[in-house]
Amino acid sequence: MIASCLCYLLLPAARLFRALSDALFTCRKNVLLAKSLSPQVEGDFAMAPRGPEQEECEGLLQQWREEGSSQVFSAVSEGPLADKGLAQSSLALLMDQPGEQDAAAEDKWSNRQLSDLRADENLGEAFPELLEEEPLPEVEGPLWAAVPMQMGPQYADCAVLPVGALASDQWEEDPAVMAWSLAPDPLNQAETPVWPFEGLGQLQPPPMEIPYHGEFGSQRPSARASGWLTCGDGPQFQFTLMSYNILAQDLMQQSSELYLHCHPDILNWNYRFANLMQEFQHWDPDILCLQEVQEDHYWEQLEPSLRMLGFTCFYKRRTGCKTDGCAVCYKPTRFRLLCASPVEYFRPGLELLNRDNVGLVLLLQPLVPEGLGQVTVAPLCVANTHVLYNPRRGDVKLAQMAILLAEVDKVARLSDGSHCPIILCGDLNSVPNSPLYNFVRDGELQYHGMPAWKVSGQEDFSHQLYQRNLQAPLWPISLGITDTCQYVSCQPKRSERRKYSRDFLLHFRFCSVACQRPAGLVLMEGVTDTKPERPAGWAESILEEDTAEPELAFPRTVGTIQHCLQLTSVYTHFLPQHGRPEVTTMPLGLGTTVDYIFFSAEPFENGDVTGRGLHRDGTLRLLGRLSLLSEEILWAANGLPNPFCSSDHLCLLASFGMEVTAP
């Protein structure tokens, strides 16, 4: 018990005594240093007489010099280079303020500029000579150069895709694929492009380019000068079209749980807008089809900026309370607008069509230069849409697509009953080879009894007990659209006046009433004195004319819908050089394809059997496309969005050529 008490009392006392001893020793050293190093206030520095205190001070200084030199040498020996100026400055700091060495360590580097330290740097002189040691042996090997990184707040904590490595490892295997500036040469500061968009100041593009590559057989779209391509069949009108879901900011904030993997800085709209404008300016399409375009961003930023790039834009906001919509932009130097037709899928009173999705259809006339003479190019119909997302409502998706196809059929139909070239693009929220995709590509779908979730193929709900199955007819007759996705051509208007034909009125000439003399009729010779004689075989009864309104009767197929636009996809949805499917979006980290560009093509016939899905070039010819990426490559870039792709979708780009005909 006594021993325990002594331990509790003596141990703190020993620690206190030790602390006081250390403090006294430190104070004595500081006083001695102050006396030895303090300069004279007036005149030159004076030599103090040598004494015991002076000798003790010099001994302490010599000891600190040796300790400081050994510490600096040990630190430098671990690095590849020796810095004489750095060692001298460190020793000077120890001599000037030895009592405040620890407190001033951080202030030394903040107050001394790196340029001042490098001014005294001499790499040719070995650092060990300063300490009178043997020089370190030189090691032969490759010289490593430091690469300056452009880091900013928008790139903090974000994974960066090694574009050069991906280009060399993944895409050099296929010599038929031409890369588009995957590893661009560094630009000088004076050569860096600056975009003077209104309301944005000076926007600098991100330091990395978009890691796409092009699959073009004859010519890169960026290399075209006049927009005309000469081939074996004669000149062609060449143009490029881009389809892009740019991710509305409101929708992103409403579904923030989908973007937890992204740094908040790259989700900022101002940063995303600068990236999007860089993509538009880099690829320079002639026609731009956008989805999820927020209305206020469109009118305040997108439309003015695209107008500065030479585009004329049309916008259709979603119905109801939605704040985004679709936009189609074209360059008036290449096309002339013939008509613009917005499409609303919402139909009051119809449960099947109670959603607020929209579409936009434009009919454009390509402009022919005067130097080509009297030649003409057929009009071009461009349709852009964003179909309902809900994977369980495939019936709604089919009805919306039927309305869009009916509008395209009306706009693109020529006087002879054929159709001009058509391009249909957008976010269809359906995967490749799903029933909805096959319906657009093949022109026919048997839907009766099909589960609604299977139409888009986005998710598998076969495990659920209750499933909505599609029933025929899919939409009511009051919609005014046939099962061939065409508007009803004959819709008679109701009239209050009854119209009679001439033959019907002639029946009253010899009817029974006309052959009887009315009572009180004044007898007038040559006028009322004769009685009409009914010809032989004349019917006495009056034939009643059928004046009932004709019903809206058109043939309805049982459980089948069709269309006659003959469309095929620009993309094959598979990367043969990688053995992986193409990806246009990555919801919840799972790569899939929901964005498409369909174009007019003639079906390929093999004998008496028409190969479904096989097409050949027609009036509209596909010249090339911008290749998409695989899921693995996007995972290396931290998914979507990322620092250089500012949407949760990838853009689609294709180059087309149209035949030129003589009048």
XYZ file of N, CA, C and O in Angstrom, residues 514-649:
544
model
N -96.518 14.469 -107.415
C -96.378 15.368 -108.555
C -97.425 15.123 -109.619
O -97.756 16.033 -110.399
N -98.000 13.913 -109.715
C -98.992 13.586 -110.732
C -100.424 13.901 -110.285
O -101.381 13.666 -111.038
N -100.678 14.367 -109.116
C -102.000 14.733 -108.626
C -102.170 16.247 -108.706
O -101.253 16.995 -108.409
N -103.432 16.642 -109.128
C -103.703 18.069 -109.257
C -104.077 18.624 -107.886
O -105.026 18.169 -107.257
N -103.344 19.571 -107.387
C -103.674 20.116 -106.071
C -105.016 20.840 -106.100
O -105.391 21.460 -107.098
N -105.719 20.782 -104.996
C -107.012 21.468 -104.894
C -106.784 22.971 -104.818
O -105.886 23.451 -104.128
N -107.614 23.729 -105.537
C -107.489 25.187 -105.541
C -106.462 25.707 -106.489
O -106.157 26.915 -106.451
N -105.914 24.800 -107.366
C -104.930 25.269 -108.316
C -105.629 26.044 -109.419
O -106.601 25.570 -110.015
N -105.233 27.216 -109.736
C -105.814 28.060 -110.771
C -105.481 27.453 -112.123
O -104.329 27.114 -112.394
N -106.507 27.332 -112.931
C -106.333 26.734 -114.246
C -105.785 27.782 -115.192
O -106.375 28.818 -115.402
N -104.625 27.468 -115.721
C -103.990 28.352 -116.677
C -103.631 27.525 -117.904
O -102.987 26.492 -117.790
N -104.052 27.986 -119.056
C -103.854 27.239 -120.288
C -102.366 27.179 -120.617
O -101.659 28.171 -120.610
N -101.929 25.973 -120.878
C -100.538 25.727 -121.227
C -99.616 25.634 -120.031
O -98.428 25.333 -120.180
N -100.197 25.830 -118.834
C -99.346 25.773 -117.656
C -99.874 24.747 -116.674
O -99.171 23.799 -116.310
N -101.076 24.896 -116.225
C -101.634 24.004 -115.211
C -102.792 23.192 -115.742
O -103.502 22.572 -114.952
N -102.972 23.201 -117.035
C -104.095 22.457 -117.578
C -103.723 21.058 -117.995
O -104.564 20.302 -118.478
N -102.472 20.657 -117.852
C -102.037 19.322 -118.248
C -101.608 18.555 -117.012
O -101.157 19.108 -116.002
N -101.745 17.241 -117.115
C -101.360 16.341 -116.039
C -100.121 15.560 -116.465
O -100.096 14.998 -117.555
N -99.078 15.509 -115.620
C -97.868 14.768 -115.997
C -98.163 13.280 -116.158
O -98.926 12.703 -115.389
N -97.621 12.733 -117.176
C -97.770 11.310 -117.424
C -96.473 10.595 -117.038
O -95.402 10.931 -117.526
N -96.627 9.611 -116.148
C -95.477 8.862 -115.652
C -94.989 7.896 -116.727
O -95.767 7.122 -117.270
N -93.717 7.930 -117.069
C -93.202 6.992 -118.065
C -93.334 5.563 -117.574
O -93.413 5.285 -116.369
N -93.361 4.656 -118.534
C -93.457 3.245 -118.188
C -92.193 2.801 -117.453
O -91.068 3.139 -117.829
N -92.402 2.038 -116.398
C -91.289 1.528 -115.619
C -90.786 2.495 -114.562
O -89.791 2.197 -113.880
N -91.433 3.641 -114.453
C -91.003 4.609 -113.433
C -91.523 4.190 -112.073
O -92.698 3.929 -111.905
N -90.684 4.128 -111.075
C -91.099 3.699 -109.740
C -91.914 4.799 -109.088
O -91.576 5.982 -109.153
N -93.035 4.354 -108.485
C -93.899 5.335 -107.844
C -93.338 5.816 -106.497
O -93.553 6.952 -106.092
N -92.614 4.925 -105.778
C -92.073 5.305 -104.467
C -90.760 6.070 -104.637
O -90.025 5.851 -105.594
N -90.493 6.935 -103.725
C -89.273 7.747 -103.752
C -88.159 6.982 -103.041
O -88.321 6.501 -101.923
N -87.032 6.857 -103.727
C -85.880 6.177 -103.142
C -85.182 7.125 -102.163
O -84.789 8.241 -102.517
N -85.072 6.677 -100.930
C -84.413 7.486 -99.907
C -82.895 7.386 -100.071
O -82.343 6.309 -100.202
N -82.246 8.540 -100.070
C -80.786 8.558 -100.211
C -80.141 8.350 -98.844
O -80.611 8.879 -97.835
N -79.066 7.554 -98.838
C -78.338 7.298 -97.604
C -77.470 8.510 -97.297
O -76.435 8.739 -97.931
N -77.907 9.306 -96.357
C -77.187 10.529 -95.997
C -76.477 10.394 -94.652
O -76.066 11.389 -94.065
N -76.343 9.188 -94.142
C -75.677 8.991 -92.856
C -74.174 9.271 -92.997
O -73.580 9.062 -94.052
N -73.571 9.773 -91.916
C -72.144 10.070 -91.914
C -71.341 8.771 -92.002
O -71.585 7.828 -91.256
N -70.380 8.693 -92.916
C -69.544 7.481 -92.998
C -68.694 7.320 -91.743
O -68.192 8.274 -91.179
N -68.595 6.103 -91.313
C -67.809 5.822 -90.124
C -66.318 5.794 -90.471
O -65.922 5.601 -91.606
N -65.507 6.037 -89.437
C -64.056 5.961 -89.596
C -63.646 4.499 -89.637
O -63.188 3.928 -88.651
N -63.827 3.921 -90.776
C -63.538 2.498 -90.917
C -62.254 2.327 -91.715
O -62.118 2.848 -92.812
N -61.256 1.636 -91.124
C -60.038 1.290 -91.831
C -59.628 -0.087 -91.343
O -59.963 -0.508 -90.233
N -58.918 -0.813 -92.175
C -58.582 -2.191 -91.807
C -57.714 -2.236 -90.556
O -56.743 -1.500 -90.419
N -58.058 -3.084 -89.612
C -57.293 -3.300 -88.384
C -56.805 -4.736 -88.381
O -57.581 -5.681 -88.473
N -55.492 -4.875 -88.300
C -54.916 -6.207 -88.197
C -54.985 -6.666 -86.751
O -54.919 -5.857 -85.818
N -55.101 -7.938 -86.549
C -55.269 -8.498 -85.220
C -53.896 -8.717 -84.592
O -53.159 -9.623 -84.986
N -53.548 -7.857 -83.619
C -52.318 -8.042 -82.857
C -51.042 -7.771 -83.605
O -49.982 -8.265 -83.199
N -51.064 -6.987 -84.681
C -49.872 -6.696 -85.466
C -49.868 -5.224 -85.855
O -50.899 -4.674 -86.246
N -48.718 -4.582 -85.750
C -48.534 -3.216 -86.228
C -47.387 -3.204 -87.220
O -46.454 -4.018 -87.132
N -47.465 -2.272 -88.176
C -46.492 -2.217 -89.259
C -46.189 -0.767 -89.599
O -46.929 0.152 -89.215
N -45.107 -0.582 -90.348
C -44.818 0.706 -90.985
C -44.011 0.428 -92.243
O -43.396 -0.646 -92.391
N -43.999 1.391 -93.175
C -43.391 1.179 -94.496
C -42.241 2.140 -94.753
O -41.964 2.481 -95.909
N -41.521 2.574 -93.714
C -40.459 3.572 -93.892
C -39.111 2.950 -94.229
O -38.205 3.672 -94.645
N -38.925 1.652 -94.022
C -37.701 0.939 -94.390
C -36.467 1.601 -93.762
O -35.655 2.244 -94.433
N -36.321 1.425 -92.467
C -35.229 2.022 -91.704
C -34.248 0.947 -91.254
O -34.632 -0.207 -91.055
N -33.012 1.341 -91.087
C -31.993 0.467 -90.529
C -31.075 1.299 -89.639
O -31.016 2.529 -89.760
N -30.349 0.627 -88.756
C -29.533 1.321 -87.774
C -28.148 1.641 -88.321
O -27.560 0.863 -89.078
N -27.639 2.801 -87.920
C -26.276 3.185 -88.279
C -25.268 2.277 -87.585
O -24.261 1.880 -88.171
N -25.530 1.913 -86.341
C -24.601 1.141 -85.530
C -24.978 -0.338 -85.540
O -26.158 -0.694 -85.665
N -23.951 -1.170 -85.357
C -24.151 -2.616 -85.272
C -24.282 -3.090 -83.832
O -24.578 -4.255 -83.607
N -24.017 -2.199 -82.852
C -24.165 -2.473 -81.421
C -23.199 -3.542 -80.919
O -23.451 -4.180 -79.908
N -22.093 -3.716 -81.627
C -21.095 -4.699 -81.208
C -19.733 -4.234 -81.699
O -19.605 -3.702 -82.809
N -18.711 -4.400 -80.855
C -17.343 -4.045 -81.205
C -16.576 -5.320 -81.519
O -16.111 -6.022 -80.617
N -16.427 -5.685 -82.778
C -15.797 -6.974 -83.109
C -14.333 -7.037 -82.709
O -13.831 -8.107 -82.366
N -13.615 -5.890 -82.741
C -12.203 -5.940 -82.389
C -11.993 -6.176 -80.907
O -10.906 -6.573 -80.479
N -13.016 -5.897 -80.068
C -12.917 -6.128 -78.633
C -13.752 -7.313 -78.168
O -13.541 -7.808 -77.064
N -14.696 -7.744 -78.988
C -15.600 -8.806 -78.563
C -16.553 -8.361 -77.478
O -16.981 -9.171 -76.649
N -16.910 -7.088 -77.473
C -17.782 -6.524 -76.452
C -18.897 -5.731 -77.125
O -18.729 -5.206 -78.223
N -20.066 -5.619 -76.491
C -21.140 -4.794 -77.056
C -20.841 -3.313 -76.892
O -20.114 -2.894 -75.983
N -21.411 -2.520 -77.795
C -21.300 -1.073 -77.677
C -22.162 -0.570 -76.517
O -23.150 -1.193 -76.150
N -21.789 0.572 -75.999
C -22.471 1.158 -74.851
C -22.719 2.626 -75.149
O -21.826 3.336 -75.623
N -23.938 3.098 -74.897
C -24.247 4.522 -75.006
C -24.564 5.162 -73.663
O -24.558 6.386 -73.558
N -24.830 4.377 -72.630
C -25.103 4.908 -71.304
C -24.760 3.840 -70.273
O -24.650 2.657 -70.616
N -24.592 4.282 -68.995
C -24.223 3.358 -67.924
C -25.047 3.658 -66.675
O -24.521 4.184 -65.682
N -26.334 3.355 -66.673
C -27.121 3.580 -65.457
C -26.733 2.585 -64.373
O -26.673 1.375 -64.604
N -26.428 3.107 -63.189
C -26.039 2.286 -62.039
C -24.828 1.417 -62.347
O -24.670 0.311 -61.826
N -23.957 1.902 -63.240
C -22.730 1.183 -63.559
C -22.870 0.055 -64.555
O -21.896 -0.653 -64.808
N -24.051 -0.137 -65.123
C -24.281 -1.211 -66.090
C -24.389 -0.599 -67.478
O -25.296 0.189 -67.751
N -23.476 -0.966 -68.370
C -23.471 -0.414 -69.706
C -24.560 -1.008 -70.575
O -24.806 -2.219 -70.561
N -25.221 -0.160 -71.359
C -26.273 -0.607 -72.268
C -26.411 0.413 -73.386
O -25.840 1.509 -73.334
N -27.171 0.063 -74.411
C -27.427 0.930 -75.557
C -28.910 1.247 -75.624
O -29.741 0.330 -75.691
N -29.242 2.541 -75.595
C -30.633 2.987 -75.725
C -30.757 4.117 -76.735
O -31.873 4.535 -77.054
N -29.638 4.637 -77.259
C -29.646 5.747 -78.217
C -29.344 5.199 -79.606
O -28.450 4.350 -79.766
N -30.055 5.721 -80.602
C -29.944 5.168 -81.952
C -30.017 6.273 -82.995
O -30.545 7.365 -82.748
N -29.490 5.933 -84.181
C -29.694 6.706 -85.400
C -30.147 5.725 -86.473
O -29.377 4.846 -86.881
N -31.394 5.839 -86.900
C -31.935 5.026 -87.993
C -32.004 5.883 -89.256
O -32.266 7.090 -89.182
N -31.796 5.251 -90.404
C -31.845 5.980 -91.668
C -32.474 5.101 -92.740
O -32.535 3.871 -92.619
N -32.931 5.750 -93.793
C -33.607 5.050 -94.885
C -32.616 4.207 -95.672
O -31.506 4.661 -95.995
N -33.014 2.985 -95.979
C -32.195 2.077 -96.787
C -33.126 1.097 -97.483
O -34.216 0.799 -96.997
N -32.687 0.612 -98.604
C -33.486 -0.344 -99.360
C -33.254 -1.752 -98.820
O -32.102 -2.141 -98.583
N -34.317 -2.517 -98.626
C -34.129 -3.893 -98.140
C -33.421 -4.743 -99.179
O -33.605 -4.584 -100.379
N -32.598 -5.645 -98.686
C -31.822 -6.518 -99.561
C -32.604 -7.795 -99.814
O -33.054 -8.462 -98.886
N -32.795 -8.130 -101.096
C -33.551 -9.314 -101.485
C -32.601 -10.411 -101.922
O -31.674 -10.183 -102.703
N -32.844 -11.617 -101.416
C -32.039 -12.786 -101.764
C -32.966 -13.818 -102.391
O -33.607 -14.604 -101.712
N -33.052 -13.758 -103.713
C -33.971 -14.653 -104.405
C -35.406 -14.217 -104.160
O -35.783 -13.071 -104.343
N -36.250 -15.175 -103.761
C -37.645 -14.875 -103.457
C -37.841 -14.520 -101.996
O -38.952 -14.180 -101.598
N -36.801 -14.644 -101.195
C -36.919 -14.398 -99.768
C -36.204 -13.095 -99.444
O -35.052 -12.893 -99.823
N -36.893 -12.208 -98.755
C -36.307 -10.944 -98.342
C -35.622 -11.124 -97.004
O -36.242 -11.545 -96.029
N -34.342 -10.843 -96.972
C -33.585 -10.981 -95.733
C -33.962 -9.891 -94.752
O -33.707 -8.712 -94.997
N -34.591 -10.237 -93.658
C -34.999 -9.252 -92.678
C -33.770 -8.684 -91.985
O -32.903 -9.415 -91.531
N -33.709 -7.372 -91.940
C -32.586 -6.704 -91.316
C -31.423 -6.456 -92.264
O -30.456 -5.828 -91.885
N -31.478 -6.956 -93.533
C -30.423 -6.728 -94.504
C -30.841 -5.594 -95.423
O -31.917 -5.613 -96.006
N -29.978 -4.570 -95.541
C -30.296 -3.403 -96.340
C -29.090 -3.027 -97.188
O -27.956 -3.380 -96.874
N -29.350 -2.288 -98.233
C -28.297 -1.749 -99.077
C -28.543 -0.254 -99.268
O -29.618 0.261 -98.978
N -27.506 0.423 -99.770
C -27.596 1.866 -99.908
C -28.666 2.239 -100.913
O -28.828 1.598 -101.963
N -29.384 3.298 -100.584
C -30.377 3.855 -101.488
C -30.008 5.286 -101.820
O -28.853 5.621 -102.086
N -31.013 6.161 -101.779
C -30.746 7.578 -102.009
C -29.853 8.151 -100.921
O -29.010 9.016 -101.173
N -30.022 7.658 -99.714
C -29.214 8.079 -98.576
C -28.169 7.005 -98.296
O -28.519 5.849 -98.044
N -26.907 7.386 -98.331
C -25.805 6.430 -98.170
C -25.032 6.746 -96.887
O -24.684 7.899 -96.632
N -24.773 5.704 -96.096
C -23.976 5.857 -94.887
C -22.502 5.826 -95.255
O -22.004 4.842 -95.789
N -21.791 6.925 -94.943
C -20.364 7.023 -95.244
C -19.481 6.636 -94.072
O -18.355 6.177 -94.269
N -19.936 6.825 -92.861
C -19.121 6.481 -91.702
C -19.849 6.822 -90.422
O -20.918 7.425 -90.425
N -19.267 6.413 -89.310
C -19.867 6.646 -87.999
C -18.756 6.804 -86.971
O -17.621 6.358 -87.175
N -19.108 7.433 -85.887
C -18.211 7.581 -84.751
C -18.380 6.368 -83.855
O -19.457 6.129 -83.326
N -17.315 5.588 -83.702
C -17.415 4.348 -82.946
C -17.672 4.634 -81.476
O -17.143 5.588 -80.900
N -18.476 3.788 -80.869
C -18.777 3.909 -79.447
C -17.740 3.153 -78.627
O -16.783 2.587 -79.159
N -17.924 3.142 -77.320
C -16.983 2.513 -76.404
C -17.623 1.318 -75.730
O -18.841 1.147 -75.750
N -16.786 0.515 -75.113
C -17.272 -0.645 -74.372
C -17.411 -0.290 -72.904
O -16.939 0.747 -72.430
N -18.059 -1.187 -72.168
C -18.283 -0.941 -70.748
C -16.967 -0.900 -69.973
O -16.813 -0.099 -69.037
N -15.997 -1.718 -70.360
C -14.726 -1.747 -69.648
C -13.976 -0.426 -69.776
O -13.368 0.059 -68.804
N -13.998 0.157 -70.964
C -13.300 1.424 -71.155
C -13.961 2.528 -70.339
O -13.290 3.368 -69.732
N -15.278 2.544 -70.294
C -15.966 3.562 -69.506
C -15.749 3.354 -68.017
O -15.708 4.323 -67.250
N -15.608 2.110 -67.591
C -15.299 1.866 -66.182
C -13.935 2.454 -65.830
O -13.729 2.966 -64.716
N -12.968 2.357 -66.757
C -11.651 2.938 -66.498
C -11.709 4.448 -66.364
O -10.837 5.053 -65.745
N -12.729 5.060 -66.938
C -12.905 6.515 -66.839
C -13.876 6.890 -65.731
O -14.395 8.000 -65.726
N -14.149 5.978 -64.803
C -15.056 6.234 -63.676
C -16.494 6.396 -64.135
O -17.276 7.120 -63.522
N -16.876 5.723 -65.210
C -18.258 5.714 -65.653
C -18.659 7.009 -66.320
O -17.844 7.760 -66.851
N -19.949 7.287 -66.315
C -20.527 8.494 -66.898
C -21.439 9.158 -65.865
O -22.173 8.454 -65.167
N -21.357 10.506 -65.783
C -20.430 11.433 -66.439
C -19.025 11.326 -65.839
O -18.838 10.771 -64.767
N -18.057 11.922 -66.554
C -16.680 11.962 -66.082
C -16.063 13.291 -66.504
O -16.742 14.101 -67.140
N -14.811 13.560 -66.190
C -14.264 14.898 -66.478
C -14.306 15.321 -67.925
O -14.291 16.512 -68.203
N -14.343 14.389 -68.893
C -14.359 14.805 -70.287
C -15.631 14.400 -71.015
O -15.830 14.793 -72.155
N -16.520 13.613 -70.445
C -17.844 13.318 -70.996
C -18.869 13.798 -69.977
O -19.070 13.144 -68.949
N -19.493 14.927 -70.265
C -20.308 15.609 -69.260
C -21.770 15.215 -69.313
O -22.618 15.979 -68.865
N -22.100 14.077 -69.831
C -23.465 13.552 -69.816
C -23.411 12.090 -69.416
O -22.347 11.461 -69.439
N -24.562 11.559 -69.031
C -24.618 10.131 -68.738
C -24.874 9.304 -69.990
O -25.126 8.104 -69.894
N -24.830 9.944 -71.155
C -24.922 9.260 -72.445
C -23.731 9.680 -73.296
O -23.166 10.764 -73.116
